[in-house]
mmCIF file of C-alpha atoms and ligand atoms in Angstrom:
data_model
loop_
_atom_site.group_PDB
_atom_site.id
_atom_site.type_symbol
_atom_site.label_atom_id
_atom_site.label_comp_id
_atom_site.label_asym_id
_atom_site.label_seq_id
_atom_site.Cartn_x
_atom_site.Cartn_y
_atom_site.Cartn_z
ATOM 1 C CA MET A 99 0.094 0.030 -0.114
ATOM 2 C CA ASP A 100 1.384 3.406 -0.924
ATOM 3 C CA ILE A 101 0.652 5.084 2.335
ATOM 4 C CA THR A 102 2.023 8.450 1.334
ATOM 5 C CA ALA A 103 -0.585 8.488 -1.432
ATOM 6 C CA LYS A 104 -3.222 7.485 0.958
ATOM 7 C CA GLN A 105 -2.210 10.178 3.323
ATOM 8 C CA GLU A 106 -2.519 12.721 0.556
ATOM 9 C CA GLU A 107 -5.960 11.533 -0.314
ATOM 10 C CA TRP A 108 -7.236 11.608 3.338
ATOM 11 C CA LEU A 109 -5.730 15.090 3.986
ATOM 12 C CA GLN A 110 -7.467 16.308 0.824
ATOM 13 C CA ALA A 111 -10.701 14.805 1.806
ATOM 14 C CA ILE A 112 -10.492 16.516 5.222
ATOM 15 C CA ALA A 113 -9.640 19.825 3.643
ATOM 16 C CA ALA A 114 -12.534 19.425 1.291
ATOM 17 C CA ALA A 115 -15.164 18.712 4.017
ATOM 18 C CA SER A 116 -17.912 21.406 3.632
ATOM 19 C CA ASP A 117 -19.191 21.641 7.230
ATOM 20 C CA GLY A 118 -18.999 19.931 10.711
ATOM 21 C CA VAL A 119 -21.490 17.159 9.651
ATOM 22 C CA ALA A 120 -19.440 16.184 6.739
ATOM 23 C CA LEU A 121 -16.265 16.104 8.830
ATOM 24 C CA ALA A 122 -17.979 13.880 11.423
ATOM 25 C CA GLU A 123 -18.942 11.456 8.660
ATOM 26 C CA LEU A 124 -15.300 11.492 7.378
ATOM 27 C CA ASP A 125 -14.069 10.880 10.961
ATOM 28 C CA LYS A 126 -16.145 7.803 11.188
ATOM 29 C CA ARG A 127 -15.054 6.566 7.776
ATOM 30 C CA LEU A 128 -11.445 6.877 8.788
ATOM 31 C CA PHE A 129 -11.425 6.110 12.379
ATOM 32 C CA GLY A 130 -14.654 4.312 13.157
ATOM 33 C CA GLN A 131 -15.271 0.646 13.165
ATOM 34 C CA GLY A 132 -13.462 -0.890 10.155
ATOM 35 C CA GLY A 133 -12.132 2.596 9.392
ATOM 36 C CA GLU A 134 -9.691 3.139 6.717
ATOM 37 C CA VAL A 135 -6.901 4.728 8.671
ATOM 38 C CA LEU A 136 -7.141 2.094 11.473
ATOM 39 C CA GLY A 137 -7.259 -0.606 8.792
ATOM 40 C CA MET A 138 -4.026 0.649 7.401
ATOM 41 C CA VAL A 139 -2.288 0.615 10.795
ATOM 42 C CA ARG A 140 -3.450 -2.888 11.483
ATOM 43 C CA SER A 141 -2.388 -4.176 8.108
ATOM 44 C CA VAL A 142 1.010 -4.277 9.508
ATOM 45 C CA THR A 143 0.268 -7.830 10.720
ATOM 46 C CA SER A 144 -0.022 -9.096 7.247
ATOM 47 C CA LEU A 145 3.526 -8.033 6.282
ATOM 48 C CA PRO A 146 6.780 -10.156 6.626
ATOM 49 C CA LYS A 147 8.421 -9.591 9.976
ATOM 50 C CA GLU A 148 11.412 -7.722 8.677
ATOM 51 C CA GLU A 149 9.087 -5.039 7.013
ATOM 52 C CA ARG A 150 6.939 -4.420 9.933
ATOM 53 C CA PRO A 151 8.995 -1.926 11.993
ATOM 54 C CA THR A 152 9.469 0.479 9.082
ATOM 55 C CA PHE A 153 5.926 0.212 7.970
ATOM 56 C CA GLY A 154 4.558 0.460 11.497
ATOM 57 C CA LYS A 155 6.476 3.706 12.239
ATOM 58 C CA ALA A 156 5.325 5.311 8.824
ATOM 59 C CA ALA A 157 1.732 4.265 9.444
ATOM 60 C CA ASN A 158 1.713 5.695 12.849
ATOM 61 C CA ALA A 159 3.083 9.053 11.461
ATOM 62 C CA VAL A 160 0.249 9.083 8.830
ATOM 63 C CA LYS A 161 -2.260 8.307 11.492
ATOM 64 C CA GLN A 162 -1.099 11.170 13.649
ATOM 65 C CA ALA A 163 -1.063 13.556 10.731
ATOM 66 C CA VAL A 164 -4.644 12.675 9.716
ATOM 67 C CA GLU A 165 -5.824 12.967 13.337
ATOM 68 C CA ALA A 166 -4.264 16.347 13.665
ATOM 69 C CA ALA A 167 -5.793 17.615 10.420
ATOM 70 C CA LEU A 168 -9.159 16.323 11.503
ATOM 71 C CA LYS A 169 -8.892 18.033 14.937
ATOM 72 C CA GLU A 170 -7.750 21.383 13.355
ATOM 73 C CA ARG A 171 -10.753 21.493 11.025
ATOM 74 C CA ARG A 172 -13.190 20.337 13.730
ATOM 75 C CA GLU A 173 -12.072 23.215 15.857
ATOM 76 C CA GLY A 174 -12.365 25.552 12.963
ATOM 77 C CA PHE A 175 -16.025 24.565 12.342
ATOM 78 C CA GLU A 176 -16.843 24.838 15.948
ATOM 79 C CA GLN A 177 -15.400 28.357 16.140
ATOM 80 C CA VAL A 178 -17.545 29.285 13.104
ATOM 81 C CA GLU A 179 -20.574 27.777 14.700
ATOM 82 C CA LEU A 180 -20.090 29.706 17.932
ATOM 83 C CA GLU A 181 -19.481 32.877 16.189
ATOM 84 C CA LYS A 182 -22.627 32.329 14.215
ATOM 85 C CA ASP A 183 -24.535 31.690 17.491
ATOM 86 C CA LEU A 184 -23.029 34.684 19.130
ATOM 87 C CA SER A 185 -23.786 37.055 16.193
ATOM 88 C CA ALA A 186 -27.323 35.931 16.382
ATOM 89 C CA THR A 187 -27.731 37.354 19.876
ATOM 90 C CA ASP A 188 -26.591 40.572 21.645
ATOM 91 C CA PHE A 189 -24.605 38.502 24.046
ATOM 92 C CA ASP A 190 -21.240 39.891 24.707
ATOM 93 C CA PRO A 191 -18.749 37.199 25.647
ATOM 94 C CA THR A 192 -16.138 39.755 26.718
ATOM 95 C CA GLU A 193 -18.354 41.228 29.478
ATOM 96 C CA PRO A 194 -17.330 40.146 32.902
ATOM 97 C CA GLY A 195 -19.814 37.827 34.527
ATOM 98 C CA SER A 196 -22.104 38.992 37.348
ATOM 99 C CA LYS A 197 -20.794 37.900 40.674
ATOM 100 C CA PRO A 198 -23.361 36.454 43.089
ATOM 101 C CA ARG A 199 -23.451 38.690 46.174
ATOM 102 C CA GLN A 200 -21.689 36.795 48.970
ATOM 103 C CA GLY A 201 -23.012 36.858 52.515
ATOM 104 C CA ALA A 202 -20.874 38.146 55.486
ATOM 105 C CA MET A 203 -20.602 36.759 58.973
ATOM 106 C CA HIS A 204 -22.777 38.591 61.447
ATOM 107 C CA PRO A 205 -20.540 40.442 63.943
ATOM 108 C CA ILE A 206 -22.269 38.701 66.778
ATOM 109 C CA THR A 207 -21.538 35.275 65.201
ATOM 110 C CA ILE A 208 -17.840 36.316 64.804
ATOM 111 C CA VAL A 209 -17.402 37.157 68.424
ATOM 112 C CA GLN A 210 -19.465 34.327 69.678
ATOM 113 C CA ASN A 211 -17.442 31.849 67.611
ATOM 114 C CA GLU A 212 -14.225 33.262 69.052
ATOM 115 C CA LEU A 213 -15.566 33.110 72.662
ATOM 116 C CA VAL A 214 -16.667 29.620 72.113
ATOM 117 C CA ASP A 215 -13.183 28.682 70.733
ATOM 118 C CA LEU A 216 -11.526 30.362 73.623
ATOM 119 C CA PHE A 217 -13.662 28.708 76.317
ATOM 120 C CA THR A 218 -13.568 25.245 74.779
ATOM 121 C CA SER A 219 -9.783 25.620 74.685
ATOM 122 C CA MET A 220 -10.017 26.230 78.495
ATOM 123 C CA GLY A 221 -12.051 23.007 78.990
ATOM 124 C CA PHE A 222 -15.555 24.521 78.873
ATOM 125 C CA GLN A 223 -18.339 22.742 77.093
ATOM 126 C CA TRP A 224 -21.218 24.179 75.196
ATOM 127 C CA GLU A 225 -24.792 23.742 76.629
ATOM 128 C CA ASP A 226 -28.012 24.789 75.009
ATOM 129 C CA GLY A 227 -31.268 25.614 76.594
ATOM 130 C CA PRO A 228 -34.743 26.487 75.295
ATOM 131 C CA GLU A 229 -35.641 30.116 74.233
ATOM 132 C CA VAL A 230 -39.176 29.503 75.387
ATOM 133 C CA GLU A 231 -38.595 28.852 79.117
ATOM 134 C CA SER A 232 -40.724 28.081 82.230
ATOM 135 C CA GLU A 233 -41.172 30.546 85.001
ATOM 136 C CA TYR A 234 -39.474 28.193 87.321
ATOM 137 C CA TYR A 235 -36.165 27.956 85.385
ATOM 138 C CA ASN A 236 -36.057 31.575 84.431
ATOM 139 C CA PHE A 237 -36.845 32.887 87.879
ATOM 140 C CA ASP A 238 -37.719 30.570 90.865
ATOM 141 C CA ALA A 239 -34.898 28.091 90.594
ATOM 142 C CA LEU A 240 -32.402 31.056 90.306
ATOM 143 C CA ASN A 241 -33.528 32.415 93.709
ATOM 144 C CA ILE A 242 -35.973 34.920 92.221
ATOM 145 C CA PRO A 243 -39.336 34.085 93.788
ATOM 146 C CA GLY A 244 -42.627 35.595 92.430
ATOM 147 C CA ASP A 245 -42.589 38.509 94.746
ATOM 148 C CA HIS A 246 -39.042 39.476 94.214
ATOM 149 C CA PRO A 247 -38.351 43.010 92.852
ATOM 150 C CA ALA A 248 -35.577 41.587 90.584
ATOM 151 C CA ARG A 249 -38.427 40.280 88.412
ATOM 152 C CA GLU A 250 -39.390 43.670 87.492
ATOM 153 C CA SER A 251 -36.059 44.566 85.819
ATOM 154 C CA GLN A 252 -36.453 41.537 83.672
ATOM 155 C CA ASP A 253 -39.946 42.050 82.248
ATOM 156 C CA THR A 254 -40.567 39.734 79.304
ATOM 157 C CA PHE A 255 -42.971 38.295 76.878
ATOM 158 C CA TRP A 256 -45.375 35.841 78.395
ATOM 159 C CA LEU A 257 -47.076 33.086 76.440
ATOM 160 C CA THR A 258 -50.715 32.164 77.000
ATOM 161 C CA ASP A 259 -49.542 28.613 78.397
ATOM 162 C CA GLY A 260 -47.689 30.255 81.328
ATOM 163 C CA ASN A 261 -44.300 29.985 79.814
ATOM 164 C CA LEU A 262 -42.164 32.918 78.783
ATOM 165 C CA LEU A 263 -39.372 34.040 76.414
ATOM 166 C CA ARG A 264 -36.239 33.622 78.587
ATOM 167 C CA THR A 265 -34.736 36.817 79.850
ATOM 168 C CA HIS A 266 -31.285 35.507 80.295
ATOM 169 C CA THR A 267 -29.174 32.406 79.598
ATOM 170 C CA SER A 268 -28.812 31.698 83.324
ATOM 171 C CA PRO A 269 -31.691 29.116 83.472
ATOM 172 C CA VAL A 270 -29.320 26.803 81.689
ATOM 173 C CA GLN A 271 -27.094 26.832 84.820
ATOM 174 C CA VAL A 272 -29.932 25.069 86.700
ATOM 175 C CA ARG A 273 -31.010 22.806 83.842
ATOM 176 C CA THR A 274 -27.392 21.546 83.416
ATOM 177 C CA LEU A 275 -26.641 21.021 87.086
ATOM 178 C CA GLN A 276 -29.968 19.311 87.680
ATOM 179 C CA ARG A 277 -29.299 16.944 84.682
ATOM 180 C CA LEU A 278 -25.923 15.924 86.065
ATOM 181 C CA VAL A 279 -27.245 15.372 89.499
ATOM 182 C CA LYS A 280 -30.040 13.177 88.115
ATOM 183 C CA GLU A 281 -27.695 11.336 85.916
ATOM 184 C CA ALA A 282 -25.472 10.732 88.938
ATOM 185 C CA LYS A 283 -28.408 9.262 90.755
ATOM 186 C CA ASP A 284 -29.022 6.942 87.881
ATOM 187 C CA GLY A 285 -25.380 5.784 88.245
ATOM 188 C CA LYS A 286 -23.801 7.936 85.584
ATOM 189 C CA ALA A 287 -21.288 9.786 87.760
ATOM 190 C CA TRP A 288 -19.981 13.272 86.574
ATOM 191 C CA GLU A 289 -16.556 14.332 87.273
ATOM 192 C CA PRO A 290 -16.311 17.837 88.657
ATOM 193 C CA PRO A 291 -15.210 20.524 87.866
ATOM 194 C CA LEU A 292 -18.151 21.328 85.662
ATOM 195 C CA LYS A 293 -17.408 24.090 83.198
ATOM 196 C CA VAL A 294 -19.990 25.185 80.672
ATOM 197 C CA ILE A 295 -20.769 28.088 78.504
ATOM 198 C CA VAL A 296 -24.273 28.884 77.106
ATOM 199 C CA PRO A 297 -24.329 31.225 74.179
ATOM 200 C CA GLY A 298 -27.898 32.149 73.279
ATOM 201 C CA ARG A 299 -30.639 34.518 72.442
ATOM 202 C CA CYS A 300 -32.650 36.169 75.206
ATOM 203 C CA PHE A 301 -35.619 38.567 75.240
ATOM 204 C CA ARG A 302 -36.999 41.314 77.233
ATOM 205 C CA SER A 303 -39.996 43.705 76.996
ATOM 206 C CA GLU A 304 -37.783 46.714 76.379
ATOM 207 C CA THR A 305 -38.342 49.941 74.863
ATOM 208 C CA VAL A 306 -35.846 49.801 72.015
ATOM 209 C CA ASP A 307 -33.105 52.557 71.881
ATOM 210 C CA LYS A 308 -29.449 52.951 71.238
ATOM 211 C CA THR A 309 -28.550 50.569 74.073
ATOM 212 C CA HIS A 310 -31.595 48.282 74.500
ATOM 213 C CA GLU A 311 -33.122 45.644 72.245
ATOM 214 C CA HIS A 312 -36.042 43.313 72.946
ATOM 215 C CA SER A 313 -33.962 40.401 71.472
ATOM 216 C CA PHE A 314 -30.343 40.190 72.306
ATOM 217 C CA TYR A 315 -27.483 37.581 72.817
ATOM 218 C CA GLN A 316 -25.791 36.516 75.944
ATOM 219 C CA MET A 317 -23.200 34.111 76.893
ATOM 220 C CA GLU A 318 -23.490 32.528 80.269
ATOM 221 C CA GLY A 319 -20.638 30.730 81.968
ATOM 222 C CA LEU A 320 -20.674 28.339 84.932
ATOM 223 C CA VAL A 321 -17.887 26.650 86.869
ATOM 224 C CA VAL A 322 -18.750 24.231 89.731
ATOM 225 C CA ASP A 323 -16.289 22.164 91.655
ATOM 226 C CA ARG A 324 -16.043 19.972 94.699
ATOM 227 C CA VAL A 325 -14.741 21.629 97.768
ATOM 228 C CA GLN A 326 -11.287 20.100 98.434
ATOM 229 C CA GLU A 327 -9.066 19.823 101.489
ATOM 230 C CA GLY A 328 -5.982 21.840 100.813
ATOM 231 C CA PRO A 329 -2.872 22.374 102.935
ATOM 232 C CA ASP A 330 -4.427 25.453 104.468
ATOM 233 C CA GLY A 331 -7.865 24.253 104.872
ATOM 234 C CA LYS A 332 -10.870 23.700 102.671
ATOM 235 C CA ARG A 333 -10.619 25.266 99.279
ATOM 236 C CA GLY A 334 -13.375 25.743 96.649
ATOM 237 C CA VAL A 335 -13.814 27.723 93.511
ATOM 238 C CA SER A 336 -12.701 31.298 94.421
ATOM 239 C CA THR A 337 -13.161 34.856 93.235
ATOM 240 C CA ALA A 338 -9.558 34.703 92.092
ATOM 241 C CA ASN A 339 -10.512 31.964 89.721
ATOM 242 C CA LEU A 340 -13.425 34.044 88.370
ATOM 243 C CA ILE A 341 -11.270 37.116 87.878
ATOM 244 C CA HIS A 342 -8.559 35.202 86.063
ATOM 245 C CA THR A 343 -11.051 33.551 83.674
ATOM 246 C CA MET A 344 -12.710 36.846 82.965
ATOM 247 C CA LYS A 345 -9.474 38.642 82.332
ATOM 248 C CA THR A 346 -8.272 35.974 79.981
ATOM 249 C CA CYS A 347 -11.509 36.109 78.074
ATOM 250 C CA LEU A 348 -11.617 39.933 77.714
ATOM 251 C CA ARG A 349 -7.953 40.155 76.733
ATOM 252 C CA VAL A 350 -8.668 37.731 73.803
ATOM 253 C CA ILE A 351 -11.861 39.373 72.774
ATOM 254 C CA LEU A 352 -10.828 42.997 72.953
ATOM 255 C CA GLU A 353 -7.341 42.004 71.519
ATOM 256 C CA ARG A 354 -5.421 44.018 74.166
ATOM 257 C CA ASP A 355 -4.339 43.709 77.682
ATOM 258 C CA VAL A 356 -7.083 44.802 80.081
ATOM 259 C CA GLU A 357 -7.387 46.083 83.592
ATOM 260 C CA VAL A 358 -10.484 45.037 85.421
ATOM 261 C CA ARG A 359 -12.175 46.098 88.621
ATOM 262 C CA LEU A 360 -14.955 44.531 90.603
ATOM 263 C CA ARG A 361 -17.832 46.327 92.032
ATOM 264 C CA PRO A 362 -20.580 44.827 94.163
ATOM 265 C CA GLY A 363 -23.587 43.986 91.996
ATOM 266 C CA PHE A 364 -26.837 42.375 93.037
ATOM 267 C CA PHE A 365 -28.090 39.311 91.189
ATOM 268 C CA PRO A 366 -30.222 36.932 93.276
ATOM 269 C CA PHE A 367 -28.404 33.746 91.947
ATOM 270 C CA VAL A 368 -24.937 34.749 93.092
ATOM 271 C CA GLU A 369 -23.303 35.806 96.472
ATOM 272 C CA PRO A 370 -21.318 37.774 96.367
ATOM 273 C CA GLY A 371 -22.326 39.302 92.967
ATOM 274 C CA PHE A 372 -20.098 41.662 91.100
ATOM 275 C CA GLU A 373 -20.198 44.035 88.181
ATOM 276 C CA LEU A 374 -16.915 43.499 86.388
ATOM 277 C CA ASP A 375 -15.622 46.588 84.600
ATOM 278 C CA VAL A 376 -12.942 46.937 82.161
ATOM 279 C CA ASN A 377 -10.740 50.036 81.647
ATOM 280 C CA CYS A 378 -11.979 51.741 78.600
ATOM 281 C CA PRO A 379 -10.165 50.503 75.510
ATOM 282 C CA PHE A 380 -11.054 53.567 73.595
ATOM 283 C CA CYS A 381 -9.306 56.149 75.855
ATOM 284 C CA SER A 382 -7.182 53.827 77.971
ATOM 285 C CA GLY A 383 -9.039 54.910 80.991
ATOM 286 C CA LYS A 384 -8.627 58.666 80.543
ATOM 287 C CA GLY A 385 -12.303 59.302 80.056
ATOM 288 C CA CYS A 386 -14.256 59.593 76.751
ATOM 289 C CA SER A 387 -17.761 59.544 75.514
ATOM 290 C CA VAL A 388 -17.919 55.811 75.208
ATOM 291 C CA CYS A 389 -17.118 55.241 78.961
ATOM 292 C CA LYS A 390 -19.153 58.398 79.900
ATOM 293 C CA GLN A 391 -15.885 60.086 81.110
ATOM 294 C CA SER A 392 -15.432 57.449 83.789
ATOM 295 C CA GLY A 393 -12.551 55.494 82.353
ATOM 296 C CA TRP A 394 -14.391 52.273 82.990
ATOM 297 C CA ILE A 395 -16.886 50.167 81.015
ATOM 298 C CA GLU A 396 -19.341 47.891 82.741
ATOM 299 C CA ILE A 397 -19.126 44.615 80.737
ATOM 300 C CA LEU A 398 -19.552 41.517 82.857
ATOM 301 C CA PRO A 399 -21.947 40.652 85.620
ATOM 302 C CA CYS A 400 -20.665 37.761 87.622
ATOM 303 C CA GLY A 401 -20.443 36.180 91.026
ATOM 304 C CA MET A 402 -20.141 33.123 93.107
ATOM 305 C CA VAL A 403 -23.003 30.672 92.731
ATOM 306 C CA HIS A 404 -25.653 31.259 95.381
ATOM 307 C CA PRO A 405 -26.015 28.343 97.893
ATOM 308 C CA ASN A 406 -29.815 28.472 97.243
ATOM 309 C CA VAL A 407 -29.151 27.679 93.569
ATOM 310 C CA LEU A 408 -26.822 24.824 94.323
ATOM 311 C CA LYS A 409 -29.425 23.456 96.849
ATOM 312 C CA GLU A 410 -32.150 23.794 94.173
ATOM 313 C CA CYS A 411 -29.999 21.657 91.833
ATOM 314 C CA GLY A 412 -29.586 19.004 94.503
ATOM 315 C CA LEU A 413 -26.013 19.897 95.536
ATOM 316 C CA ASP A 414 -24.763 20.660 99.068
ATOM 317 C CA PRO A 415 -23.292 24.131 99.148
ATOM 318 C CA GLU A 416 -20.913 22.861 101.775
ATOM 319 C CA GLU A 417 -19.439 20.412 99.259
ATOM 320 C CA TYR A 418 -19.685 22.351 96.091
ATOM 321 C CA THR A 419 -18.890 25.968 95.095
ATOM 322 C CA GLY A 420 -18.791 27.779 91.822
ATOM 323 C CA PHE A 421 -18.718 30.975 89.828
ATOM 324 C CA ALA A 422 -20.975 32.223 87.134
ATOM 325 C CA PHE A 423 -20.990 35.072 84.727
ATOM 326 C CA GLY A 424 -23.414 36.443 82.021
ATOM 327 C CA MET A 425 -21.875 38.310 79.275
ATOM 328 C CA GLY A 426 -23.985 40.646 76.989
ATOM 329 C CA LEU A 427 -22.571 39.573 73.679
ATOM 330 C CA GLN A 428 -23.736 42.730 71.816
ATOM 331 C CA ARG A 429 -21.925 44.864 74.296
ATOM 332 C CA VAL A 430 -18.707 43.095 73.682
ATOM 333 C CA VAL A 431 -19.226 43.337 69.940
ATOM 334 C CA MET A 432 -19.924 47.044 70.219
ATOM 335 C CA LEU A 433 -16.734 47.562 72.146
ATOM 336 C CA ARG A 434 -14.758 45.486 69.804
ATOM 337 C CA TYR A 435 -15.885 47.161 66.611
ATOM 338 C CA GLY A 436 -16.688 50.620 67.961
ATOM 339 C CA ILE A 437 -20.398 50.243 67.104
ATOM 340 C CA ASP A 438 -22.489 52.834 68.747
ATOM 341 C CA ASP A 439 -26.037 51.712 68.264
ATOM 342 C CA ILE A 440 -27.403 48.242 69.274
ATOM 343 C CA ARG A 441 -30.185 48.519 66.716
ATOM 344 C CA HIS A 442 -27.738 47.878 63.871
ATOM 345 C CA PHE A 443 -27.544 44.247 64.767
ATOM 346 C CA MET A 444 -31.166 43.385 64.062
ATOM 347 C CA GLY A 445 -31.656 46.204 61.442
ATOM 348 C CA GLY A 446 -30.889 44.143 58.412
ATOM 349 C CA ASN A 447 -29.177 47.083 56.764
ATOM 350 C CA LEU A 448 -26.598 45.460 54.206
ATOM 351 C CA ARG A 449 -24.399 48.544 54.334
ATOM 352 C CA PHE A 450 -23.768 47.693 57.993
ATOM 353 C CA LEU A 451 -23.643 43.928 57.626
ATOM 354 C CA SER A 452 -21.359 43.777 54.606
ATOM 355 C CA GLN A 453 -18.565 45.440 56.505
ATOM 356 C CA PHE A 454 -17.691 42.208 58.231
ATOM 357 C CA PRO A 455 -15.622 39.319 56.813
ATOM 358 C CA GLU A 456 -17.349 37.136 54.258
ATOM 359 C CA VAL A 457 -18.607 33.673 55.171
ATOM 360 C CA PRO A 458 -15.817 31.309 54.213
ATOM 361 C CA ARG A 459 -16.931 29.065 51.307
HETATM 362 N N1 DAH B 687 -28.444 36.752 84.060
HETATM 363 C C1 DAH B 687 -28.169 38.138 84.425
HETATM 364 C C2 DAH B 687 -28.829 39.115 83.578
HETATM 365 O O1 DAH B 687 -29.165 38.892 82.485
HETATM 366 C C3 DAH B 687 -26.671 38.334 84.132
HETATM 367 C C4 DAH B 687 -25.765 37.537 85.190
HETATM 368 C C5 DAH B 687 -25.311 38.101 86.335
HETATM 369 C C6 DAH B 687 -25.401 36.225 84.932
HETATM 370 C C7 DAH B 687 -24.559 37.472 87.159
HETATM 371 C C8 DAH B 687 -24.592 35.507 85.800
HETATM 372 C C9 DAH B 687 -24.201 36.083 86.940
HETATM 373 O O2 DAH B 687 -24.270 34.247 85.635
HETATM 374 O O3 DAH B 687 -23.391 35.470 87.783
HETATM 375 O O4 DAH B 687 -29.076 40.215 84.026
#
């Protein structure tokens, strides 16, 4: 077989193909089942042994040349088709595509995630509780009986079934401790210390203004441990433990070293109770509009768990002690980013929300 002549013939046929359809047919004729080019390559087997290598090499070169010619023409036809399609519309292929708008992390989520990371790295575990809470858990079990004036500062939305929208995340302190005590009774012992955090949404019947919202976020913390016999007497969880934990937390969140001070604060479920203030990060304590010229910002109510709460959970206050804190998340976020109005958080204004880092894909 004169394969040079064959090659010439095939290449001419390819060059003569009038359109994509004709070319596809030619492709089938040459390379399909029983195709001419493949037939030529295979015909090597009918030759005497000594002729095979030379013929095989030449046949392969022809095959490759024909394949390349086919490919080139096919692409040419495709381009023509595409251009025909494009010229039939006003579609401009050079125009940049429209980018889908990407969501950003909500600033509360950002700070909450950081706090959860921080506390879990210190051995705390995350507990959840219901947003629709019973009066018992929201108030009574936390040492706030029905006639207690503290209820008035936590006015909330009551449901017709007698439940309410929780005013704070503190009820989860009781829920968690009661669950552990019950599990212990059922034989599943818990190993103190208990260290939990409870991030979550809370509600109050507030008149909304720059610093008050009807729906807001808190992060509760609770540490309870067994009182132990130490070299200098009995030792339980102490205020020093509380201060250290709070300082660590604020240092990480506010991204700077902080000074704190404790003032007495009244919360029925802790004794003693404190307001923990941080020296104003905006003016380094000199006095500015954010700290109302005082140099201090009230940021963290906290205290040592009240014996009545421990008793209500089935723990002996002689045997167990603990500390608790309840952080207003928005407050921390406002300090961190210098946001001056709490209403931005729920306002849904994209110009506010899109300033925060995008959700990682
Ligand atoms: N639950 C309180 C509130 O919302 C805040 C609070 C104060 C929580 C002291 C605590 C605490 O755990 O120890 O007003």
